[in-house]
Amino acid sequence: MDTPNEKDYIDAKLHAFIERLNGEAKAHQLATDARLDKLNQTIDAGLKSVREESSTKYAQLEASFHRGQSEVIKWVVGAILASTAVSVSTIAVLLVNSAPKPPATAPAPIVIYPQPATATPAAR
């Protein structure tokens, strides 16, 4: 390494090697970036489909919940109306049958007519 030519030669070779490594690293980085971009697009598409599917399932679940809720309300109102009707009917029957009935007309008094006494024959 005594002469400047050797030093320049080694520097040129080292510089060329570094440039080649930088080029390969940039190419590798570009390839990796392209794969990551493709992976991001795939993930975004997958997440979008999962979002759409979950929103569809949520809408179906919500509709089923509302249907079930209306069925429960319908049955509760029906049960309340039926129990009210049964209670009122039972009370009416009990009141009608338990109260003493006044006679429709006053019964005619029983009249007993005494019979005239018969004469007893005289004793002989």
mmCIF file of C-alpha atoms in Angstrom:
data_model
loop_
_atom_site.group_PDB
_atom_site.id
_atom_site.type_symbol
_atom_site.label_atom_id
_atom_site.label_comp_id
_atom_site.label_asym_id
_atom_site.label_seq_id
_atom_site.Cartn_x
_atom_site.Cartn_y
_atom_site.Cartn_z
ATOM 1 C CA MET A 1 0.000 0.000 0.000
ATOM 2 C CA ASP A 2 2.923 2.176 -0.565
ATOM 3 C CA THR A 3 1.828 3.634 -3.816
ATOM 4 C CA PRO A 4 -1.162 5.886 -4.328
ATOM 5 C CA ASN A 5 -2.351 3.638 -7.161
ATOM 6 C CA GLU A 6 -2.950 0.721 -4.861
ATOM 7 C CA LYS A 7 -4.754 2.920 -2.379
ATOM 8 C CA ASP A 8 -6.925 4.402 -5.112
ATOM 9 C CA TYR A 9 -7.585 0.938 -6.484
ATOM 10 C CA ILE A 10 -8.667 -0.414 -3.054
ATOM 11 C CA ASP A 11 -10.758 2.692 -2.403
ATOM 12 C CA ALA A 12 -12.444 2.310 -5.797
ATOM 13 C CA LYS A 13 -13.111 -1.389 -5.166
ATOM 14 C CA LEU A 14 -14.449 -0.633 -1.654
ATOM 15 C CA HIS A 15 -16.613 2.177 -2.968
ATOM 16 C CA ALA A 16 -17.967 -0.105 -5.743
ATOM 17 C CA PHE A 17 -18.687 -2.847 -3.193
ATOM 18 C CA ILE A 18 -20.503 -0.392 -0.898
ATOM 19 C CA GLU A 19 -22.524 0.957 -3.826
ATOM 20 C CA ARG A 20 -23.438 -2.577 -4.858
ATOM 21 C CA LEU A 21 -24.526 -3.393 -1.285
ATOM 22 C CA ASN A 22 -26.549 -0.161 -1.137
ATOM 23 C CA GLY A 23 -28.181 -1.038 -4.471
ATOM 24 C CA GLU A 24 -29.019 -4.538 -3.280
ATOM 25 C CA ALA A 25 -30.379 -3.167 0.016
ATOM 26 C CA LYS A 26 -32.547 -0.648 -1.845
ATOM 27 C CA ALA A 27 -33.800 -3.398 -4.186
ATOM 28 C CA HIS A 28 -34.526 -5.609 -1.187
ATOM 29 C CA GLN A 29 -36.265 -2.709 0.569
ATOM 30 C CA LEU A 30 -38.388 -2.023 -2.520
ATOM 31 C CA ALA A 31 -39.321 -5.695 -2.798
ATOM 32 C CA THR A 32 -40.163 -5.807 0.914
ATOM 33 C CA ASP A 33 -42.198 -2.601 0.646
ATOM 34 C CA ALA A 34 -44.113 -4.049 -2.304
ATOM 35 C CA ARG A 35 -44.855 -7.248 -0.355
ATOM 36 C CA LEU A 36 -45.899 -5.225 2.707
ATOM 37 C CA ASP A 37 -48.171 -3.062 0.561
ATOM 38 C CA LYS A 38 -49.752 -6.181 -0.920
ATOM 39 C CA LEU A 39 -50.112 -7.650 2.586
ATOM 40 C CA ASN A 40 -51.729 -4.426 3.809
ATOM 41 C CA GLN A 41 -54.177 -4.506 0.914
ATOM 42 C CA THR A 42 -55.011 -8.131 1.657
ATOM 43 C CA ILE A 43 -55.509 -7.374 5.356
ATOM 44 C CA ASP A 44 -57.652 -4.327 4.542
ATOM 45 C CA ALA A 45 -59.818 -6.395 2.184
ATOM 46 C CA GLY A 46 -60.141 -9.129 4.828
ATOM 47 C CA LEU A 47 -61.022 -6.639 7.551
ATOM 48 C CA LYS A 48 -63.549 -4.983 5.262
ATOM 49 C CA SER A 49 -65.255 -8.307 4.582
ATOM 50 C CA VAL A 50 -65.202 -9.165 8.299
ATOM 51 C CA ARG A 51 -66.676 -5.724 9.090
ATOM 52 C CA GLU A 52 -69.416 -6.195 6.515
ATOM 53 C CA GLU A 53 -70.183 -9.708 7.740
ATOM 54 C CA SER A 54 -70.245 -8.639 11.369
ATOM 55 C CA SER A 55 -72.504 -5.682 10.613
ATOM 56 C CA THR A 56 -74.840 -8.030 8.714
ATOM 57 C CA LYS A 57 -74.866 -10.482 11.615
ATOM 58 C CA TYR A 58 -75.445 -7.616 14.049
ATOM 59 C CA ALA A 59 -78.391 -6.377 11.999
ATOM 60 C CA GLN A 60 -79.860 -9.895 11.918
ATOM 61 C CA LEU A 61 -79.344 -10.270 15.654
ATOM 62 C CA GLU A 62 -80.929 -6.903 16.325
ATOM 63 C CA ALA A 63 -83.935 -7.767 14.140
ATOM 64 C CA SER A 64 -84.297 -11.098 15.939
ATOM 65 C CA PHE A 65 -84.088 -9.317 19.288
ATOM 66 C CA HIS A 66 -86.805 -6.844 18.296
ATOM 67 C CA ARG A 67 -88.985 -9.679 17.008
ATOM 68 C CA GLY A 68 -88.520 -11.579 20.277
ATOM 69 C CA GLN A 69 -89.167 -8.456 22.304
ATOM 70 C CA SER A 70 -92.442 -7.785 20.484
ATOM 71 C CA GLU A 71 -93.468 -11.431 21.006
ATOM 72 C CA VAL A 72 -92.783 -11.156 24.742
ATOM 73 C CA ILE A 73 -94.726 -7.897 24.990
ATOM 74 C CA LYS A 74 -97.624 -9.470 23.094
ATOM 75 C CA TRP A 75 -97.722 -12.478 25.423
ATOM 76 C CA VAL A 76 -97.429 -10.360 28.575
ATOM 77 C CA VAL A 77 -100.275 -8.086 27.498
ATOM 78 C CA GLY A 78 -102.369 -11.128 26.560
ATOM 79 C CA ALA A 79 -101.673 -12.780 29.913
ATOM 80 C CA ILE A 80 -102.597 -9.592 31.784
ATOM 81 C CA LEU A 81 -105.858 -9.260 29.839
ATOM 82 C CA ALA A 82 -106.716 -12.942 30.348
ATOM 83 C CA SER A 83 -105.979 -12.854 34.080
ATOM 84 C CA THR A 84 -108.027 -9.660 34.439
ATOM 85 C CA ALA A 85 -110.958 -11.272 32.618
ATOM 86 C CA VAL A 86 -110.744 -14.402 34.773
ATOM 87 C CA SER A 87 -110.521 -12.330 37.972
ATOM 88 C CA VAL A 88 -113.489 -10.145 37.067
ATOM 89 C CA SER A 89 -115.540 -13.182 36.029
ATOM 90 C CA THR A 90 -114.712 -15.035 39.253
ATOM 91 C CA ILE A 91 -115.608 -12.040 41.413
ATOM 92 C CA ALA A 92 -118.870 -11.559 39.507
ATOM 93 C CA VAL A 93 -119.838 -15.218 39.917
ATOM 94 C CA LEU A 94 -119.005 -15.145 43.620
ATOM 95 C CA LEU A 95 -120.973 -11.966 44.204
ATOM 96 C CA VAL A 96 -123.987 -13.234 42.292
ATOM 97 C CA ASN A 97 -124.069 -16.607 44.051
ATOM 98 C CA SER A 98 -123.185 -15.525 47.575
ATOM 99 C CA ALA A 99 -125.693 -12.714 48.114
ATOM 100 C CA PRO A 100 -129.110 -13.829 49.428
ATOM 101 C CA LYS A 101 -131.729 -13.462 46.789
ATOM 102 C CA PRO A 102 -134.761 -11.388 47.778
ATOM 103 C CA PRO A 103 -138.042 -13.124 47.043
ATOM 104 C CA ALA A 104 -139.642 -12.081 43.820
ATOM 105 C CA THR A 105 -143.007 -11.562 45.512
ATOM 106 C CA ALA A 106 -143.868 -11.786 49.172
ATOM 107 C CA PRO A 107 -145.218 -15.228 49.889
ATOM 108 C CA ALA A 108 -148.805 -15.333 50.832
ATOM 109 C CA PRO A 109 -149.253 -15.798 54.534
ATOM 110 C CA ILE A 110 -150.469 -19.127 55.605
ATOM 111 C CA VAL A 111 -153.968 -18.705 56.971
ATOM 112 C CA ILE A 112 -155.435 -21.380 59.147
ATOM 113 C CA TYR A 113 -159.221 -21.238 59.522
ATOM 114 C CA PRO A 114 -160.526 -22.789 62.703
ATOM 115 C CA GLN A 115 -163.384 -25.201 62.209
ATOM 116 C CA PRO A 116 -166.542 -24.659 64.194
ATOM 117 C CA ALA A 117 -166.751 -26.872 67.180
ATOM 118 C CA THR A 118 -169.198 -29.730 66.856
ATOM 119 C CA ALA A 119 -171.656 -30.399 69.586
ATOM 120 C CA THR A 120 -170.828 -33.361 71.647
ATOM 121 C CA PRO A 121 -173.751 -35.665 72.464
ATOM 122 C CA ALA A 122 -174.924 -35.501 75.983
ATOM 123 C CA ALA A 123 -174.105 -38.277 78.236
ATOM 124 C CA ARG A 124 -176.972 -40.509 79.312
#
